[in-house]
Amino acid sequence: MKALFSNKQSIFFLLFLALLSCQHAEQKTDLDYKLLELDYAEGFKVYQGIGFKVLEVLQAFPGKHQPFRYLVMEQQGEIPKGKFDAIIQLPVKKVILTSTTQIPHLEYLGESSTLIGFPNLDLISSEKVRKMIHLGKVKDLGKGAQTNVEMVIDLAPDWIMISTLGEDLRNLDLFQKSGIPAPLNGEYLEGHPLGRAEWIKFTGALLGRWEEAHQAFEAIKNAYEEAEALAKKNDQTHKPKIMSGVMYKDIWYVPGADSWGAKLIQAAGGDYGFKDHPGTGSIQLSYEYVFEKAQDADFWIGAADHNSLEEMGKADPRYTYFQAFQKGQVYTYTKKKGIKGGVEYFELGYLRPDLILKDLIKIMYPDILPDYTPYFYSRLNEK
Amino acid sequence: MKNKPIYITFLLGLIICLLLFILNLSIGSVHIPFPDIASRITGKPFLKASWETILMEFRLPKAITAILAGINLSISGLQMQTFFRNPLAGPYVLGISSGAGLGVAIMVMASTAFGWVIYFGQLGVWSIIISASLGAILVLLLISFTAWRVRDSMTLLIVGLMFGSAVSAIVAVLSYFSGAEQLKLFTVWSMGSLGISSYTQLLGLLIASLLGLLPALFLLKSYNAMLLGEAYAESMGINIKRLRWGIILSTGILAGSTTAICGPIAFIGIAVPHMARLIFKSGDHRILLPGSAIAGAIIMLFCDAISQLPGSAQTLPINAVTSLIGAPMVIWLILRRNFSKEF
């Protein structure tokens, strides 16, 4: 084997390589971090450094944007170089949340007592947090559609977690100027139900509860995958036909085929009546079309917050022409409410897709889970 | 002799209206072949049971609603143009629809604040019609007081716009603080829709329309005199006070109830009376009133047919269609001739 290069050449070559790698390292800010693998979530990444974590939020709101990077210092020490949107020093004692879906994270991580503010407290159903509200430990940030920035600054939390559609980003500058870290939570953009649940690790990292978050998610993931396997094993030659949504005037709003809700229906072994309509959010269809497509559906799952078939028929007589309605197979997830009327599904649903999946399996194939009682869903007019 | 063409025009209008009505029954997201519709009208049942429901419970009430909405908005527009002696008056332009919207917004969204339970159901129909009519009449009264103080059509329009803006601002504040569900309900309502959920609602709209039309029919003769000014009308022995109140009530109920059920629908009220003037070449309200009614029904049926986007699963909000058709029409009318000739 003849050497390709002379010694001299190879030394140059190695030098050149070394230079290249130096440059590369400089670009990566001389940080030495390793990526911590996530199972389902695609909207954020977690890197572990020595004594710190870096959270990268790739998808915080719809549309294209630069990733947001947050540094969580797990020990006192030198701040690593690099550009960060916020730097959080553990331990964290006081936090503000802005979406009910983030409330269960605190509970599962044993950190409920850190919550000091939330907009529109009535929406919260978690009993632990309700107790704290009762004791006056959580401040109501108002019911308005926008975050009350002044109150947040006044409360001076260690961080405020924000869910946004991208409309109030200028608040981020205000929080940054006042030194309040404002990590963006983009869980609602995750395609897979378990992807949304995995965002508990995001909250976990921000609270210094990474291990607990990991364990909590493992349990949820295993329960979900188990249930899904059960549904798959089942004879699915005749899948029940599922319809969903309600009408506002004469426009029918149904979850798109790629939405979280539709995915759960399909995972449970249901034949979603509107599977030809892609979309991750809700889609609008005309009454006629829905009627033609779903008149003979076996189950109507997710019918807003009607309390009874009678009330539904009163609200719009055109509901009564559906077979699922006539057979009393209409299910809603709004029955379980907190003391102040907050719907628990909107709070715990993102974190516990396993429960929703089991609920749906129980509705469609009652024999698979004989001893299971649905957690969120209830049948209208169930005696 | 001279009246003959007018009868022919009316007859033609009725025939077009009927044809459009049948067309409306036969188009939509779901394709029902025209021959099937025709044989259904003669009493033969459909091949598919779902068609029966779609036709009888959805398309038929919708088409009738379109006709009623077209008649009501056009006649309230005609009355306002006569009343204010202003060619650009109309329920949408002068903020009457916003007033009705405010009434509905208070009903729907303040229910969050006060904990009322209101839904667009069987019983909800009257509460919503009455609240919208009250809102419409309130704005009308305010505008009328302005109109009687300031006898200048430009000022009146500006004041109308201001009222509209002020009312929208109140609605915006209500929206800001209301729950997601109420907000959605109200937003969808504000896009306009002819889809009516039940015959009960339709009956409500029909009764309100008749109530609103009564004063207009009684005052028909006085309207012609009004065009020449209130002083002239008074010299003809017309009770101006009664006339004013009659017009306010009629317009308020017509525009209010229609807005309540269908949401704010733009441009029909302002454009159709002008079309009627063009078609019938007359300023006589005994001709213009039925003329506007037929023209309004035709235009609404036509707009509804477009909004159905035949064959697709989606529909367009009716308000978008009326604006797209109505706005150019008004601009064309303004450019076409000396607009203020009859006023």
XYZ file of C-alpha atoms in Angstrom:
726
model
C 0.000 0.000 0.000
C 1.661 3.217 -1.107
C 1.111 6.236 1.037
C -1.106 8.731 -0.626
C 0.561 11.689 0.948
C 4.108 12.436 1.920
C 4.712 13.140 5.602
C 4.922 16.847 5.000
C 1.662 16.872 3.181
C -0.090 14.909 5.823
C 1.093 17.259 8.547
C -0.328 20.192 6.596
C -3.485 18.313 6.014
C -3.832 17.532 9.695
C -3.117 21.139 10.558
C -5.764 22.195 8.101
C -8.228 19.798 9.666
C -7.383 21.073 13.100
C -7.970 24.616 11.960
C -11.284 23.638 10.474
C -12.402 21.967 13.647
C -11.296 24.957 15.706
C -13.374 27.221 13.577
C -16.255 24.834 13.889
C -15.920 24.720 17.633
C -15.876 28.472 17.802
C -19.103 28.654 15.920
C -20.616 26.230 18.390
C -19.428 28.502 21.219
C -16.907 26.470 23.095
C -19.733 24.604 24.813
C -19.560 20.950 25.345
C -23.078 19.710 25.329
C -24.737 16.544 24.489
C -28.198 16.157 23.071
C -30.647 14.378 25.351
C -32.868 12.190 23.178
C -36.601 12.806 23.239
C -39.095 10.141 22.155
C -41.915 12.038 20.454
C -41.624 15.798 20.874
C -40.310 17.610 17.814
C -40.799 21.207 18.859
C -37.927 21.416 21.332
C -34.481 19.981 22.032
C -32.590 19.590 25.283
C -28.803 19.664 25.596
C -26.899 18.743 28.739
C -23.730 20.623 29.570
C -21.622 20.456 32.709
C -23.784 22.079 35.331
C -26.316 23.466 32.891
C -28.931 22.561 30.292
C -29.769 24.369 27.071
C -33.355 24.247 25.838
C -33.964 24.980 22.206
C -37.554 25.684 21.129
C -37.774 25.065 17.394
C -41.506 25.591 17.035
C -43.019 28.008 19.511
C -45.831 29.287 17.310
C -47.093 28.580 13.792
C -44.876 29.735 10.950
C -41.137 29.962 10.492
C -38.994 31.515 13.173
C -35.480 31.322 14.587
C -35.185 28.786 17.405
C -35.469 30.254 20.898
C -32.653 29.194 23.236
C -32.865 29.125 26.996
C -29.986 28.403 29.337
C -30.790 26.713 32.633
C -27.956 26.956 35.121
C -28.193 23.919 37.371
C -25.355 25.017 39.632
C -23.752 28.308 40.522
C -20.974 28.777 38.065
C -19.657 30.560 35.069
C -22.257 31.362 32.448
C -21.277 29.620 29.232
C -20.756 31.830 26.216
C -23.442 31.951 23.578
C -26.588 33.765 22.597
C -29.555 32.974 24.795
C -33.047 34.408 24.875
C -33.141 33.901 28.602
C -30.930 32.576 31.369
C -32.537 30.809 34.291
C -30.666 30.101 37.498
C -31.904 27.178 39.559
C -33.395 26.793 42.112
C -36.675 28.221 40.891
C -39.122 29.316 43.570
C -41.772 31.414 41.832
C -43.290 30.836 38.407
C -46.165 32.177 36.348
C -47.995 29.974 33.851
C -50.351 31.199 31.151
C -52.113 28.078 29.906
C -54.122 25.524 31.851
C -52.281 22.739 30.011
C -49.128 23.659 31.933
C -50.780 23.388 35.357
C -50.597 19.565 35.613
C -46.864 19.726 34.866
C -46.315 21.380 38.243
C -48.430 18.793 39.987
C -46.666 15.829 38.379
C -43.303 17.364 39.220
C -44.264 18.087 42.814
C -43.845 21.817 42.312
C -47.402 23.128 42.598
C -46.349 25.518 45.337
C -44.159 27.501 42.934
C -47.164 28.941 41.064
C -47.714 32.598 41.965
C -49.780 33.925 39.071
C -52.143 32.830 36.321
C -54.588 34.636 34.022
C -58.232 33.874 34.843
C -57.928 31.568 37.840
C -61.444 30.213 37.355
C -60.182 28.060 34.499
C -58.003 25.960 36.789
C -59.507 22.701 38.023
C -56.507 21.003 39.725
C -57.480 20.539 43.362
C -53.986 21.187 44.688
C -53.769 24.493 42.886
C -57.353 25.385 43.814
C -56.364 25.035 47.477
C -53.498 27.446 46.919
C -55.823 29.867 45.180
C -58.166 29.609 48.126
C -55.307 30.533 50.431
C -54.598 33.555 48.262
C -51.200 32.329 47.107
C -51.887 32.640 43.391
C -52.575 36.016 41.869
C -55.189 36.411 39.133
C -53.676 38.197 36.140
C -57.078 39.131 34.720
C -59.364 37.726 32.094
C -58.213 39.789 29.134
C -56.973 38.272 25.917
C -53.460 39.613 26.463
C -50.992 39.061 29.263
C -51.092 41.774 31.885
C -47.408 42.706 31.582
C -47.319 45.148 34.480
C -48.660 42.630 36.947
C -46.172 40.028 35.767
C -43.268 42.439 36.185
C -44.583 43.405 39.593
C -44.770 39.764 40.723
C -41.170 39.220 39.529
C -41.332 35.452 38.964
C -38.209 33.375 38.309
C -39.787 32.689 34.918
C -43.097 32.968 33.100
C -44.073 30.261 30.630
C -45.887 31.586 27.593
C -48.053 29.897 25.012
C -48.632 32.142 22.057
C -49.956 32.146 18.534
C -47.199 34.638 17.780
C -49.374 37.714 18.221
C -47.893 39.188 21.401
C -44.191 38.702 20.905
C -43.429 42.269 21.816
C -44.161 41.307 25.412
C -41.059 39.126 25.239
C -38.895 42.226 24.827
C -40.599 43.803 27.813
C -39.985 40.730 29.949
C -36.396 40.555 28.769
C -35.841 44.221 29.651
C -37.220 43.616 33.121
C -35.048 40.547 33.538
C -37.850 38.010 33.645
C -37.092 34.864 31.628
C -40.086 34.069 29.404
C -39.686 30.598 27.866
C -42.152 29.902 25.053
C -44.099 26.666 25.216
C -45.128 25.282 21.828
C -46.682 22.002 22.959
C -49.932 22.641 21.107
C -48.104 22.420 17.768
C -46.934 18.845 18.323
C -48.472 16.382 15.918
C -48.327 13.277 18.070
C -50.378 13.153 21.272
C -47.347 11.870 23.165
C -45.329 14.730 21.693
C -47.544 17.142 23.591
C -47.214 15.141 26.768
C -43.424 15.101 26.466
C -43.313 18.858 26.991
C -43.432 18.030 30.696
C -39.680 17.520 30.252
C -39.410 21.139 29.093
C -41.075 22.315 32.286
C -39.043 19.774 34.223
C -35.748 21.195 32.921
C -36.856 24.725 33.792
C -37.676 23.685 37.358
C -34.651 21.468 37.885
C -36.901 18.414 37.949
C -35.618 16.626 34.869
C -35.603 13.159 36.433
C -39.157 13.443 37.743
C -40.336 14.699 34.360
C -38.624 11.787 32.676
C -40.295 9.256 34.967
C -43.707 10.866 34.668
C -43.486 10.798 30.887
C -42.252 7.190 30.790
C -45.307 6.074 32.735
C -47.671 7.983 30.448
C -45.897 6.743 27.334
C -46.026 3.111 28.426
C -49.710 3.334 29.288
C -50.458 4.939 25.930
C -48.464 2.471 23.877
C -50.004 -0.422 25.748
C -53.513 0.834 25.055
C -52.680 1.455 21.426
C -51.323 -2.070 21.051
C -54.526 -3.421 22.595
C -56.620 -1.503 20.107
C -54.440 -2.750 17.241
C -54.703 -6.354 18.357
C -58.429 -6.088 18.292
C -60.265 -7.258 15.208
C -60.602 -4.070 13.241
C -62.373 -5.356 10.193
C -65.356 -3.272 11.053
C -64.132 0.022 12.437
C -66.866 2.154 13.940
C -67.460 5.393 12.055
C -66.782 8.479 14.116
C -68.096 12.005 13.675
C -67.121 15.040 15.667
C -67.619 18.747 16.140
C -70.589 21.094 16.357
C -72.242 23.775 14.287
C -72.061 27.508 14.703
C -74.922 28.907 12.648
C -74.639 26.657 9.618
C -70.905 26.111 9.566
C -69.685 22.885 11.043
C -66.342 22.965 12.850
C -64.590 19.608 12.948
C -61.040 18.617 13.850
C -58.860 18.227 10.740
C -57.547 14.770 9.859
C -54.042 15.564 11.137
C -55.220 17.111 14.379
C -54.476 15.790 17.813
C -58.104 14.804 18.374
C -58.437 12.965 15.069
C -55.156 11.135 15.650
C -56.379 9.865 18.985
C -59.622 8.658 17.382
C -57.640 6.772 14.764
C -55.206 5.363 17.333
C -58.170 3.981 19.256
C -59.306 2.140 16.141
C -62.019 4.470 14.910
C -62.775 5.337 11.328
C -62.761 9.125 11.370
C -65.519 10.426 9.117
C -63.564 13.480 7.954
C -60.238 11.787 7.285
C -60.124 13.278 3.769
C -59.823 16.775 5.172
C -56.228 17.415 6.160
C -55.458 20.070 8.723
C -54.037 20.231 12.211
C -56.624 22.647 13.514
C -60.353 22.748 13.086
C -61.796 22.845 9.595
C -65.088 24.356 8.470
C -67.538 22.280 6.532
C -71.061 22.974 5.396
C -73.957 21.272 7.150
C -75.019 19.482 3.998
C -71.626 17.942 3.488
C -71.319 16.796 7.080
C -74.802 15.363 6.994
C -74.105 13.405 3.825
C -70.782 12.115 5.191
C -71.624 11.376 8.777
C -75.336 10.819 8.964
C -74.767 7.118 9.592
C -71.783 7.522 11.958
C -71.811 5.133 14.917
C -70.431 7.567 17.470
C -70.420 11.313 17.849
C -67.348 12.147 19.872
C -66.751 15.674 21.080
C -69.970 17.666 20.879
C -68.936 20.964 22.510
C -70.296 21.434 25.988
C -73.879 20.365 25.662
C -75.272 18.758 28.775
C -78.017 16.609 27.341
C -79.460 15.405 24.090
C -82.565 17.509 24.718
C -80.492 20.653 25.097
C -78.548 19.809 21.970
C -81.712 19.240 19.969
C -83.067 22.537 21.270
C -79.908 24.419 20.422
C -80.101 23.176 16.854
C -82.794 20.779 15.667
C -80.579 19.794 12.756
C -78.427 17.781 15.156
C -81.279 15.367 15.644
C -81.096 13.971 12.112
C -77.856 12.138 12.784
C -77.991 8.460 13.564
C -75.483 8.806 16.397
C -77.780 11.357 18.002
C -80.868 9.224 17.557
C -79.138 6.228 19.129
C -77.845 8.328 21.991
C -74.201 7.753 21.081
C -73.055 11.320 21.702
C -70.034 11.865 23.938
C -68.558 15.024 25.384
C -65.398 15.679 27.353
C -66.709 18.722 29.157
C -68.548 17.035 32.039
C -65.515 16.900 34.328
C -65.150 20.384 35.659
C -63.226 22.082 38.441
C -65.139 23.884 41.186
C -65.077 27.095 39.189
C -66.154 25.508 35.936
C -62.763 24.967 34.301
C -62.894 21.962 31.994
C -60.397 19.351 33.162
C -59.915 17.952 29.666
C -58.344 21.245 28.603
C -56.006 21.082 31.570
C -54.929 17.490 31.896
C -55.735 16.273 28.380
C -52.419 17.287 26.790
C -50.389 15.562 29.475
C -52.496 12.402 29.679
C -53.259 11.273 26.126
C -53.196 7.743 27.532
C -56.399 8.475 29.441
C -58.084 9.980 26.376
C -57.030 7.018 24.277
C -58.423 4.557 26.808
C -61.634 6.558 27.013
C -62.046 6.333 23.261
C -61.242 2.621 23.164
C -63.775 2.045 25.917
C -66.432 3.925 23.924
C -65.776 2.124 20.639
C -64.801 -1.334 21.892
C -66.224 -1.719 25.400
C -65.010 -5.322 25.733
C -61.300 -4.574 25.388
C -61.057 -2.655 28.642
C -63.786 -4.260 30.734
C -62.806 -2.715 34.068
C -61.987 0.747 32.803
C -64.213 3.731 33.532
C -63.750 6.637 31.126
C -61.939 9.530 32.733
C -62.800 12.532 30.562
C -65.586 11.423 28.299
C -69.170 10.904 29.262
C -72.150 9.876 27.258
C -74.977 12.386 27.056
C -78.093 11.262 28.911
C -76.185 8.368 30.512
C -78.453 7.086 33.201
C -101.114 52.344 -20.951
C -98.106 53.767 -19.197
C -98.310 51.281 -16.373
C -98.250 48.227 -18.550
C -94.474 47.793 -18.811
C -94.282 48.043 -15.048
C -96.570 45.062 -14.597
C -94.494 43.128 -17.074
C -91.341 44.029 -15.191
C -92.910 42.865 -11.940
C -93.994 39.633 -13.516
C -90.513 39.063 -14.894
C -89.059 39.774 -11.472
C -91.333 37.223 -9.852
C -90.423 34.596 -12.436
C -86.691 35.210 -11.939
C -87.221 35.047 -8.200
C -88.997 31.714 -8.467
C -86.339 30.263 -10.760
C -83.555 31.364 -8.427
C -85.483 29.892 -5.523
C -85.595 26.492 -7.207
C -81.953 26.844 -8.235
C -81.063 27.540 -4.609
C -82.833 24.384 -3.528
C -80.848 22.347 -6.003
C -77.301 23.565 -5.339
C -75.080 23.046 -2.369
C -72.172 20.973 -1.137
C -74.127 17.820 -1.775
C -75.172 17.301 -5.351
C -78.867 16.610 -5.760
C -79.744 16.331 -9.461
C -82.215 18.901 -10.732
C -84.688 16.321 -12.116
C -84.896 14.744 -8.671
C -85.720 18.120 -7.145
C -88.362 18.711 -9.787
C -89.978 15.334 -9.192
C -89.808 15.925 -5.435
C -91.741 19.169 -5.900
C -94.425 17.205 -7.694
C -94.691 14.952 -4.668
C -92.501 11.935 -5.470
C -90.165 10.904 -2.661
C -86.380 11.070 -3.061
C -84.205 8.050 -3.728
C -82.017 8.886 -0.738
C -83.430 9.706 2.679
C -80.565 12.074 3.451
C -81.587 14.288 0.531
C -84.996 14.776 2.067
C -83.435 16.100 5.275
C -80.969 18.300 3.417
C -83.699 19.792 1.260
C -86.487 20.194 3.768
C -84.571 21.011 6.921
C -81.684 22.930 5.495
C -82.058 24.326 2.006
C -85.717 25.251 2.100
C -85.550 27.336 5.286
C -82.304 28.868 4.004
C -83.837 29.927 0.703
C -86.882 31.399 2.447
C -84.562 33.226 4.846
C -82.644 34.639 1.886
C -85.886 36.003 0.427
C -86.982 37.530 3.735
C -83.565 39.041 4.410
C -83.459 40.539 0.926
C -86.917 42.067 1.289
C -86.318 43.419 4.794
C -82.936 44.968 4.153
C -83.993 46.547 0.864
C -87.148 48.057 2.301
C -85.383 49.368 5.383
C -82.762 50.869 3.080
C -85.389 52.457 0.872
C -87.152 53.979 3.870
C -83.933 55.357 5.256
C -82.968 56.932 1.961
C -86.349 58.616 1.779
C -86.404 59.565 5.437
C -82.964 61.150 5.499
C -83.255 62.297 1.896
C -79.857 60.824 1.368
C -78.942 58.448 -1.441
C -76.176 56.855 0.596
C -78.286 55.907 3.576
C -78.722 52.261 4.451
C -78.900 50.095 7.552
C -75.303 48.904 7.256
C -73.752 52.241 6.356
C -75.430 54.253 9.086
C -74.531 51.826 11.821
C -77.997 50.315 12.297
C -76.577 46.847 11.752
C -73.828 47.605 14.266
C -76.509 48.680 16.712
C -78.263 45.369 16.216
C -74.900 43.691 16.584
C -74.373 45.415 19.887
C -77.729 44.137 21.087
C -76.729 40.604 20.162
C -73.225 41.014 21.579
C -74.646 42.097 24.895
C -76.968 39.107 24.868
C -74.343 36.579 23.840
C -71.187 37.839 25.467
C -72.410 39.634 28.510
C -73.972 36.303 29.383
C -70.435 35.318 30.385
C -70.150 38.321 32.628
C -73.599 38.022 34.188
C -73.755 34.252 34.107
C -76.844 34.069 31.921
C -77.314 30.994 29.855
C -78.265 31.860 26.317
C -78.081 29.772 23.236
C -79.358 30.267 19.741
C -82.085 27.770 20.395
C -85.826 27.604 20.116
C -86.411 29.994 22.990
C -83.387 32.093 22.219
C -84.824 33.314 18.955
C -87.110 35.980 20.399
C -84.643 37.225 22.941
C -82.121 37.701 20.167
C -84.600 39.312 17.753
C -85.812 41.724 20.410
C -82.341 42.647 21.631
C -81.111 43.230 18.082
C -84.180 45.303 17.191
C -83.731 47.399 20.320
C -80.086 47.972 19.463
C -81.028 48.951 15.909
C -83.775 51.311 17.059
C -81.443 52.917 19.591
C -78.854 53.777 16.953
C -81.631 54.918 14.591
C -82.996 57.271 17.232
C -79.586 58.776 17.858
C -79.040 59.232 14.150
C -82.516 60.664 13.660
C -82.005 63.262 16.350
C -78.801 64.245 14.606
C -80.549 64.319 11.265
C -83.265 66.638 12.524
C -80.721 68.988 14.005
C -78.284 68.982 11.115
C -79.900 69.095 7.721
C -76.914 68.008 5.759
C -76.541 64.588 4.263
C -72.757 64.544 4.480
C -72.823 65.284 8.191
C -75.379 62.582 8.696
C -73.180 59.987 7.023
C -70.196 60.983 9.102
C -72.255 60.823 12.271
C -73.540 57.415 11.204
C -70.004 56.191 10.686
C -69.016 57.538 14.092
C -71.899 55.745 15.777
C -70.919 52.606 13.956
C -67.335 52.921 15.185
C -68.379 53.668 18.742
C -70.666 50.649 18.786
C -67.951 48.437 17.299
C -65.613 49.609 20.039
C -68.065 48.535 22.718
C -68.407 45.180 20.979
C -64.617 44.874 20.859
C -64.361 45.457 24.614
C -67.035 42.840 25.214
C -65.201 40.378 22.948
C -61.913 40.977 24.694
C -63.322 39.828 28.005
C -65.658 37.089 26.877
C -65.038 33.358 26.878
C -63.738 31.511 23.829
C -67.017 29.787 23.143
C -69.064 33.002 23.216
C -66.466 34.757 21.146
C -66.650 32.086 18.495
C -70.420 32.239 18.472
C -70.385 35.985 18.031
C -67.622 35.989 15.424
C -69.397 33.421 13.308
C -72.615 35.381 13.697
C -70.899 38.588 12.536
C -69.813 36.981 9.283
C -73.433 36.622 8.316
C -75.226 33.428 7.477
C -78.580 32.534 6.027
C -78.538 29.045 7.477
C -81.394 28.971 9.884
C -81.561 26.182 12.371
C -85.268 25.556 12.579
C -88.677 26.493 11.340
C -89.293 28.094 14.730
C -86.564 30.602 13.996
C -87.908 31.110 10.517
C -91.371 31.750 11.907
C -89.854 34.304 14.282
C -88.213 36.105 11.401
C -91.395 35.967 9.343
C -93.534 37.459 12.119
C -90.954 40.174 12.773
C -90.826 40.959 9.042
C -94.596 41.344 8.843
C -94.583 43.554 11.949
C -91.903 45.713 10.414
C -93.646 45.953 7.057
C -96.979 47.113 8.478
C -95.989 50.708 9.285
C -94.267 50.970 5.911
C -97.430 49.932 4.088
C -99.575 52.380 6.048
C -97.212 55.248 5.355
C -96.684 54.529 1.711
C -98.420 57.676 0.444
C -96.646 59.952 2.852
C -93.237 58.805 1.618
C -93.707 60.423 -1.750
C -94.425 63.722 -0.047
C -91.381 63.294 2.200
C -89.071 63.403 -0.797
C -90.023 67.042 -1.295
C -89.141 67.914 2.279
C -90.838 67.766 5.630
C -92.301 71.232 5.300
C -93.980 70.265 2.066
C -95.241 67.028 3.572
C -96.714 68.939 6.485
C -98.507 71.284 4.127
C -100.068 68.227 2.514
C -101.616 67.441 5.881
C -99.285 64.611 6.852
C -98.632 63.999 10.534
C -94.845 64.258 10.546
C -94.404 62.965 14.084
C -96.330 59.822 13.343
C -94.427 59.382 10.103
C -91.065 59.676 11.849
C -91.922 57.122 14.488
C -93.436 54.831 11.934
C -90.267 54.864 9.869
C -88.021 54.378 12.874
C -90.048 51.429 14.132
C -90.343 49.827 10.731
C -86.680 50.217 9.831
C -85.515 49.158 13.271
C -87.594 45.992 13.338
C -86.801 45.039 9.738
C -83.064 45.647 9.955
C -82.857 44.470 13.554
C -84.627 41.152 13.156
C -82.768 40.343 9.948
C -79.436 41.188 11.531
C -80.364 39.125 14.573
C -81.010 35.986 12.575
C -78.564 36.372 9.694
C -75.844 38.591 11.122
C -74.873 41.921 9.608
C -75.311 41.785 5.835
C -73.663 44.600 3.938
C -74.712 46.657 0.927
C -78.093 45.097 0.230
C -79.912 47.913 2.018
C -78.104 50.678 0.197
C -77.770 49.194 -3.299
C -81.128 47.534 -3.965
C -83.359 50.649 -3.736
C -81.149 52.291 -6.366
C -81.462 49.250 -8.573
C -85.229 49.481 -8.193
C -85.160 53.163 -9.171
C -83.106 52.278 -12.228
C -85.253 49.373 -13.290
C -88.635 50.974 -12.729
C -87.509 54.506 -13.634
C -89.827 55.888 -11.010
C -89.659 57.720 -7.716
C -93.117 56.639 -6.648
C -92.932 54.553 -3.488
C -96.026 52.596 -4.424
C -93.854 51.094 -7.153
C -90.475 51.327 -5.460
C -91.489 49.448 -2.330
C -92.634 46.219 -3.996
C -89.919 46.729 -6.617
C -87.183 46.895 -3.989
C -88.682 43.879 -2.268
C -88.482 41.717 -5.383
C -85.047 43.011 -6.371
C -83.794 42.393 -2.839
C -85.091 38.839 -2.812
C -83.468 38.146 -6.187
C -80.102 39.587 -5.152
C -80.053 37.672 -1.868
C -80.928 34.384 -3.544
C -78.197 35.049 -6.082
C -75.596 35.859 -3.416
C -76.598 32.769 -1.463
C -76.184 30.614 -4.554
C -72.638 31.942 -4.958
C -71.796 31.515 -1.288
C -72.717 27.845 -1.455
C -69.727 27.167 -3.721
C -71.660 24.319 -5.308
C -69.910 20.988 -5.051
C -67.322 21.919 -2.427
C -67.402 21.014 1.236
C -66.909 24.624 2.233
C -69.142 27.669 1.982
C -68.392 31.390 1.955
C -69.824 33.729 4.568
C -72.757 35.552 2.966
C -71.492 38.944 4.094
C -68.350 38.554 2.007
C -70.399 37.807 -1.097
C -72.847 40.702 -0.659
C -69.954 43.095 -0.095
C -68.075 41.884 -3.143
C -71.164 42.284 -5.294
C -72.682 45.327 -3.574
C -69.670 47.596 -3.187
C -68.790 47.788 -6.894
C -72.477 48.244 -7.653
C -72.728 51.299 -5.414
C -69.546 52.761 -6.867
C -70.869 52.172 -10.359
C -74.152 53.821 -9.462
C -72.370 56.863 -8.094
C -70.220 57.195 -11.193
C -72.974 56.435 -13.614
C -75.369 59.288 -13.156
C -76.277 62.261 -11.126
C -76.891 60.345 -8.018
C -78.673 62.906 -5.919
C -81.162 63.811 -8.590
C -84.197 62.545 -6.739
C -83.164 63.688 -3.320
